Short mmCIF file of C-alpha atoms and ligand atoms in Angstrom, two decimals:
data_model
loop_
_atom_site.label_atom_id
_atom_site.label_comp_id
_atom_site.label_asym_id
_atom_site.label_seq_id
_atom_site.Cartn_x
_atom_site.Cartn_y
_atom_site.Cartn_z
CA MET E 1463 6.83 -2.89 17.86
CA ASN E 1464 3.24 -1.56 18.12
CA ALA E 1465 1.89 0.96 16.15
CA GLN E 1466 3.63 3.73 17.17
CA ASP E 1467 7.47 2.12 16.49
CA ILE E 1468 5.95 1.03 13.00
CA ARG E 1469 5.82 5.01 12.15
CA LYS E 1470 9.07 5.82 14.05
CA VAL E 1471 10.93 3.24 11.72
CA PHE E 1472 9.16 4.69 8.93
CA PHE E 1473 10.01 8.25 9.26
CA ASP E 1474 13.98 7.54 10.53
CA PHE E 1475 14.34 5.34 7.30
CA PHE E 1476 12.97 7.46 4.88
CA ALA E 1477 14.30 11.05 6.43
CA SER E 1478 17.39 8.63 6.72
CA ARG E 1479 16.93 8.93 2.81
CA GLY E 1480 16.53 12.99 1.64
CA HIS E 1481 12.49 12.92 3.07
CA ASP E 1482 10.81 15.42 4.63
CA VAL E 1483 8.42 13.89 7.02
CA VAL E 1484 4.70 16.10 7.01
CA ALA E 1485 1.56 16.00 8.97
CA SER E 1486 -1.63 13.57 7.07
CA ALA E 1487 -4.00 16.15 5.22
CA PRO E 1488 -7.88 16.29 6.75
CA MET E 1489 -10.58 13.21 5.24
CA VAL E 1490 -12.38 15.35 4.11
CA VAL E 1491 -11.55 16.44 0.01
CA LYS E 1492 -11.92 20.36 0.03
CA ASP E 1493 -10.08 21.74 -2.97
CA ASP E 1494 -11.31 18.91 -5.30
CA PRO E 1495 -14.61 17.81 -6.64
CA THR E 1496 -13.38 14.49 -8.07
CA LEU E 1497 -13.66 12.86 -4.89
CA MET E 1498 -15.77 12.79 -1.92
CA PHE E 1499 -13.06 12.16 1.20
CA THR E 1500 -9.55 11.44 1.22
CA ASN E 1501 -8.95 7.07 -0.47
CA ALA E 1502 -5.04 7.23 -0.14
CA GLY E 1503 -1.83 9.87 0.63
CA MET E 1504 -0.89 10.93 -2.62
CA ASN E 1505 -4.07 13.36 -3.08
CA GLN E 1506 -2.84 16.27 -0.81
CA PHE E 1507 -0.11 16.18 -3.89
CA LYS E 1508 -2.03 15.67 -6.81
CA ASP E 1509 -1.01 19.49 -8.42
CA LEU E 1510 2.23 18.34 -8.05
CA PHE E 1511 1.47 15.42 -9.97
CA LEU E 1512 -0.47 16.90 -13.13
CA GLY E 1513 2.15 19.72 -12.78
CA ASN E 1514 0.33 22.29 -11.93
CA SER E 1515 2.23 23.15 -8.47
CA GLU E 1516 5.87 23.98 -8.57
CA ILE E 1517 8.01 20.65 -6.74
CA LYS E 1518 9.82 21.79 -3.27
CA GLU E 1519 10.47 19.47 -1.21
CA PRO E 1520 10.90 16.30 -4.17
CA ARG E 1521 10.84 13.45 -1.41
CA VAL E 1522 8.41 13.50 1.16
CA ALA E 1523 7.01 11.26 3.72
CA ASN E 1524 3.94 9.96 6.00
CA THR E 1525 1.18 9.00 7.17
CA GLN E 1526 -2.37 9.77 5.73
CA LYS E 1527 -6.15 9.16 7.71
CA CYS E 1528 -7.58 7.44 4.74
CA LEU E 1529 -11.66 7.06 4.93
CA ARG E 1530 -12.49 4.59 1.53
CA VAL E 1531 -16.21 4.11 1.61
CA SER E 1532 -17.22 6.37 -1.81
CA GLY E 1533 -15.87 6.55 -5.51
CA LYS E 1534 -13.74 4.65 -7.37
CA HIS E 1535 -11.65 2.90 -4.08
CA ASN E 1536 -14.59 1.76 -2.04
CA ASP E 1537 -14.54 -1.29 0.96
CA LEU E 1538 -17.07 -0.77 2.32
CA GLU E 1539 -18.58 -3.54 1.62
CA GLU E 1540 -14.90 -5.51 3.00
CA VAL E 1541 -15.44 -3.64 6.62
CA GLY E 1542 -17.20 -5.96 9.17
CA VAL E 1543 -16.92 -8.66 6.75
CA ASP E 1544 -13.01 -9.06 6.94
CA THR E 1545 -10.50 -9.11 9.65
CA TYR E 1546 -8.14 -6.47 7.10
CA HIS E 1547 -10.35 -4.09 5.67
CA HIS E 1548 -11.04 -0.46 7.08
CA THR E 1549 -13.90 2.81 6.53
CA MET E 1550 -11.21 4.83 8.03
CA PHE E 1551 -7.06 3.20 7.79
CA GLU E 1552 -3.33 5.36 8.40
CA MET E 1553 -1.26 4.71 4.97
CA LEU E 1554 2.06 4.53 5.83
CA GLY E 1555 3.92 6.79 1.83
CA ASN E 1556 6.83 7.85 0.84
CA TRP E 1557 6.39 10.20 -2.57
CA SER E 1558 9.01 11.34 -5.56
CA PHE E 1559 7.84 14.29 -7.07
CA GLY E 1560 10.11 13.82 -10.44
CA ASP E 1561 12.76 12.72 -8.62
CA TYR E 1562 13.71 9.07 -7.74
CA PHE E 1563 11.64 6.50 -9.63
CA LYS E 1564 11.04 2.31 -10.08
CA LYS E 1565 14.29 0.81 -8.21
CA GLU E 1566 14.78 3.51 -6.03
CA ALA E 1567 11.10 2.98 -4.61
CA ILE E 1568 11.57 -1.14 -4.86
CA GLN E 1569 14.69 -1.24 -3.29
CA TRP E 1570 13.86 0.64 -0.33
CA ALA E 1571 10.75 -0.84 -0.02
CA TRP E 1572 12.16 -3.91 0.60
CA GLU E 1573 15.14 -3.24 2.26
CA LEU E 1574 12.69 -1.37 5.28
CA LEU E 1575 10.35 -4.56 4.69
CA THR E 1576 13.24 -7.24 5.10
CA ASP E 1577 15.85 -5.38 6.89
CA HIS E 1578 14.89 -2.81 9.42
CA TYR E 1579 10.87 -4.30 10.04
CA LYS E 1580 12.01 -8.43 10.11
CA ILE E 1581 9.88 -9.28 7.74
CA ASP E 1582 10.89 -12.81 6.42
CA PRO E 1583 11.34 -12.97 2.96
CA GLU E 1584 9.82 -16.21 2.05
CA LYS E 1585 6.69 -14.88 3.28
CA LEU E 1586 7.21 -11.85 0.34
CA TYR E 1587 5.85 -12.29 -2.83
CA VAL E 1588 5.25 -8.66 -5.49
CA THR E 1589 3.51 -7.87 -8.31
CA ILE E 1590 3.90 -6.21 -11.24
CA PHE E 1591 1.67 -4.60 -13.87
CA GLU E 1592 1.30 -7.30 -17.08
CA GLY E 1593 -0.01 -4.57 -19.17
CA ASP E 1594 -3.42 -3.33 -20.74
CA GLN E 1595 -4.15 -3.87 -24.59
CA ALA E 1596 -6.84 -1.78 -24.47
CA ASP E 1597 -5.07 1.15 -22.72
CA GLY E 1598 -2.05 0.37 -24.95
CA LEU E 1599 0.55 -0.38 -22.09
CA PRO E 1600 2.90 -3.08 -22.72
CA MET E 1601 4.06 -5.24 -19.45
CA ASP E 1602 6.34 -2.95 -16.69
CA GLU E 1603 9.75 -4.63 -17.58
CA GLU E 1604 11.72 -2.25 -15.48
CA ALA E 1605 10.15 -2.89 -12.10
CA TYR E 1606 10.70 -6.57 -13.11
CA ALA E 1607 13.71 -6.46 -13.76
CA VAL E 1608 14.40 -4.72 -10.33
CA TRP E 1609 12.31 -7.32 -8.39
CA LYS E 1610 14.67 -9.77 -9.77
CA GLU E 1611 17.50 -8.93 -8.19
CA LEU E 1612 16.41 -9.21 -4.85
CA ILE E 1613 13.73 -11.72 -5.25
CA ALA E 1614 13.98 -15.76 -7.05
CA GLU E 1615 11.93 -14.62 -10.16
CA GLU E 1616 8.93 -17.58 -8.55
CA ARG E 1617 7.50 -14.78 -6.50
CA ILE E 1618 7.80 -12.32 -8.72
CA LEU E 1619 4.07 -12.29 -10.01
CA LYS E 1620 2.46 -10.62 -13.32
CA ALA E 1621 -1.30 -9.34 -12.45
CA ASN E 1622 -4.22 -7.16 -14.27
CA LYS E 1623 -4.84 -4.03 -15.28
CA LYS E 1624 -7.41 -4.47 -11.96
CA ASP E 1625 -5.07 -5.39 -9.17
CA ASN E 1626 -1.68 -3.17 -10.26
CA PHE E 1627 -3.02 -0.52 -12.67
CA TRP E 1628 -3.35 2.17 -9.90
CA GLU E 1629 -6.39 5.13 -10.15
CA MET E 1630 -6.96 7.70 -7.34
CA GLY E 1631 -10.09 7.77 -9.37
CA GLU E 1632 -12.62 8.19 -12.46
CA THR E 1633 -10.11 11.33 -13.44
CA GLY E 1634 -6.99 12.34 -12.35
CA PRO E 1635 -3.23 10.80 -11.35
CA CYS E 1636 -2.64 6.87 -12.52
CA GLY E 1637 0.70 4.65 -13.40
CA PRO E 1638 0.74 1.16 -13.08
CA CYS E 1639 2.17 -0.60 -9.98
CA SER E 1640 4.02 -2.92 -7.93
CA GLU E 1641 2.76 -5.30 -4.59
CA ILE E 1642 4.52 -6.09 -1.74
CA HIS E 1643 1.98 -9.10 -0.48
CA VAL E 1644 3.42 -11.34 3.51
CA ASP E 1645 2.13 -14.88 3.49
CA LEU E 1646 0.73 -14.79 7.39
CA ARG E 1647 -0.31 -19.06 7.28
CA PRO E 1648 1.40 -21.70 9.65
CA GLU E 1649 4.16 -22.96 7.53
CA ALA E 1650 2.46 -26.16 7.35
CA GLU E 1651 0.03 -24.50 5.40
CA ARG E 1652 2.75 -22.47 3.09
CA ARG E 1653 4.89 -26.02 2.60
CA GLN E 1654 1.52 -27.52 0.99
CA LEU E 1655 -0.08 -24.78 -0.84
CA SER E 1656 2.61 -22.04 -2.21
CA GLY E 1657 1.67 -18.83 -1.34
CA ALA E 1658 1.95 -17.27 -4.61
CA GLU E 1659 -1.46 -19.16 -5.40
CA LEU E 1660 -3.13 -16.96 -2.62
CA VAL E 1661 -2.01 -13.26 -3.10
CA ASN E 1662 -5.77 -11.38 -5.23
CA GLN E 1663 -7.45 -14.04 -4.29
CA ASP E 1664 -9.25 -12.71 -0.86
CA HIS E 1665 -7.55 -14.90 0.83
CA PRO E 1666 -7.32 -13.44 4.83
CA GLN E 1667 -3.71 -14.43 5.97
CA VAL E 1668 -2.29 -13.46 2.32
CA ILE E 1669 -2.92 -10.06 2.22
CA GLU E 1670 -1.27 -7.40 0.11
CA VAL E 1671 0.71 -5.02 2.64
CA TRP E 1672 2.16 -1.78 -0.11
CA ASN E 1673 0.98 -0.88 -3.14
CA LEU E 1674 4.35 1.46 -5.07
CA VAL E 1675 2.33 4.18 -8.01
CA PHE E 1676 4.93 4.41 -10.70
CA MET E 1677 3.06 7.93 -11.76
CA GLU E 1678 3.29 8.42 -15.55
CA PHE E 1679 -0.36 9.29 -16.77
CA ASN E 1680 -3.51 10.52 -16.08
CA ARG E 1681 -6.01 9.86 -16.57
CA MET E 1682 -8.72 11.45 -18.56
CA GLY E 1683 -12.51 12.49 -18.56
CA ASP E 1684 -12.95 10.74 -21.68
CA GLN E 1685 -10.73 7.72 -20.72
CA SER E 1686 -7.64 7.90 -22.82
CA LEU E 1687 -4.23 8.17 -20.69
CA LYS E 1688 -1.84 11.38 -21.23
CA SER E 1689 1.77 11.24 -20.17
CA LEU E 1690 2.72 13.61 -16.92
CA PRO E 1691 4.97 16.89 -17.01
CA ASN E 1692 6.98 13.84 -14.82
CA LYS E 1693 7.60 10.77 -13.26
CA HIS E 1694 6.51 10.72 -9.97
CA ILE E 1695 6.36 7.44 -6.79
CA ASP E 1696 3.48 7.46 -4.06
CA THR E 1697 3.35 4.49 -2.47
CA GLY E 1698 0.27 3.65 0.49
CA MET E 1699 0.97 0.81 3.00
CA GLY E 1700 -1.17 0.00 5.58
CA LEU E 1701 -0.26 0.85 8.94
CA GLU E 1702 -3.33 -2.12 10.42
CA ARG E 1703 -2.15 -4.24 8.47
CA LEU E 1704 2.03 -4.15 9.00
CA ALA E 1705 1.13 -4.23 13.18
CA MET E 1706 -0.70 -7.26 12.15
CA VAL E 1707 1.95 -8.94 10.31
CA LEU E 1708 5.07 -7.73 13.22
CA GLN E 1709 2.98 -8.06 16.05
CA GLY E 1710 2.07 -11.83 14.96
CA LYS E 1711 -1.96 -11.15 14.77
CA THR E 1712 -4.61 -12.88 12.53
CA SER E 1713 -6.61 -10.23 12.47
CA ASN E 1714 -5.58 -6.58 12.30
CA TYR E 1715 -9.01 -6.19 14.84
CA ASP E 1716 -6.04 -7.26 17.65
CA THR E 1717 -3.66 -5.46 16.88
CA ASP E 1718 -3.07 -2.70 19.27
CA VAL E 1719 -4.02 -0.03 17.30
CA PHE E 1720 -7.61 -1.08 17.59
CA GLN E 1721 -7.48 -3.51 21.68
CA PRO E 1722 -7.20 -0.07 23.76
CA TYR E 1723 -10.21 0.41 22.27
CA ILE E 1724 -11.75 -2.55 21.46
CA LYS E 1725 -11.44 -3.60 25.58
CA LEU E 1726 -13.40 -0.51 26.36
CA ILE E 1727 -16.16 -1.14 24.48
CA GLU E 1728 -16.20 -4.86 26.18
CA VAL E 1729 -15.58 -2.89 29.69
CA ARG E 1730 -18.48 -0.35 28.46
CA THR E 1731 -21.24 -2.79 26.91
CA GLY E 1732 -20.37 -5.57 29.33
CA MET E 1733 -19.51 -7.66 26.05
CA LYS E 1734 -17.03 -10.05 25.38
CA TYR E 1735 -14.47 -9.19 21.88
CA THR E 1736 -13.78 -12.50 20.15
CA SER E 1737 -11.11 -13.08 17.27
CA ARG E 1738 -12.45 -14.68 14.40
CA ARG E 1739 -10.00 -16.24 12.36
CA GLN E 1740 -11.68 -16.94 8.02
N1 LIG S 2107 -1.80 5.74 -3.92
C1 LIG S 2107 -1.31 4.18 -3.78
C2 LIG S 2107 -2.58 3.52 -2.42
O1 LIG S 2107 -3.56 3.60 -1.99
O2 LIG S 2107 -2.72 2.43 -3.05
#
């Protein structure tokens, strides 16, 4: 599947489940002093989450151009060092504004990855929020119960606030999340060491592909959490990472998202690109 097919499968899947497919918002954020650049698909929907705008279309999907070079989600230090972080990237997302919640978001994510993109379930791991004392939040039992219907329990890992509580910035909409990770290592390596040991350990072949955020709170200026008027779904899946998975590559840069540009740069500079597995 090339990147265009990957986007189409995503849009068709969510359109057939009642989602309106909308355009990417601009990368430079104009009306929000808390954010300089669009860092996630949910930014353009912030006022819907906060209850400041009327919800006209409760289910939406798109692919958002994101830039993570400043603020809370700043990946600048990783870029050029590894094979799967970028300054600018595309994030496929589906949203529910006060409509469906964890059950559908998790079931559909699983169905799309395993039935439509045909990713081997034996290569997948998922994480759920383990809770956080300082914020007074319990473990996400609801997400755990839904995952247990879909995937073996030893593949459901508990993770802390750093990895499994998504926040747009220092303030704003936030909530526990559940991530889906893929283990792309060769079978022999997978047999030797379980991928469960490598999730969230910066291994370049055991990577997060999709984050399902369960928006429930607003982080206030004093760092307290206030419940949002409604519960929402906000998901983000890295298009370039998914392309790496589906195209059987070991680096995002080896996919059709980057290769045409890299080839052109080779011609223009006379230099040779070599893919390097870290
Ligand atoms: N808003 C979900 C994410 O950026 O991962």
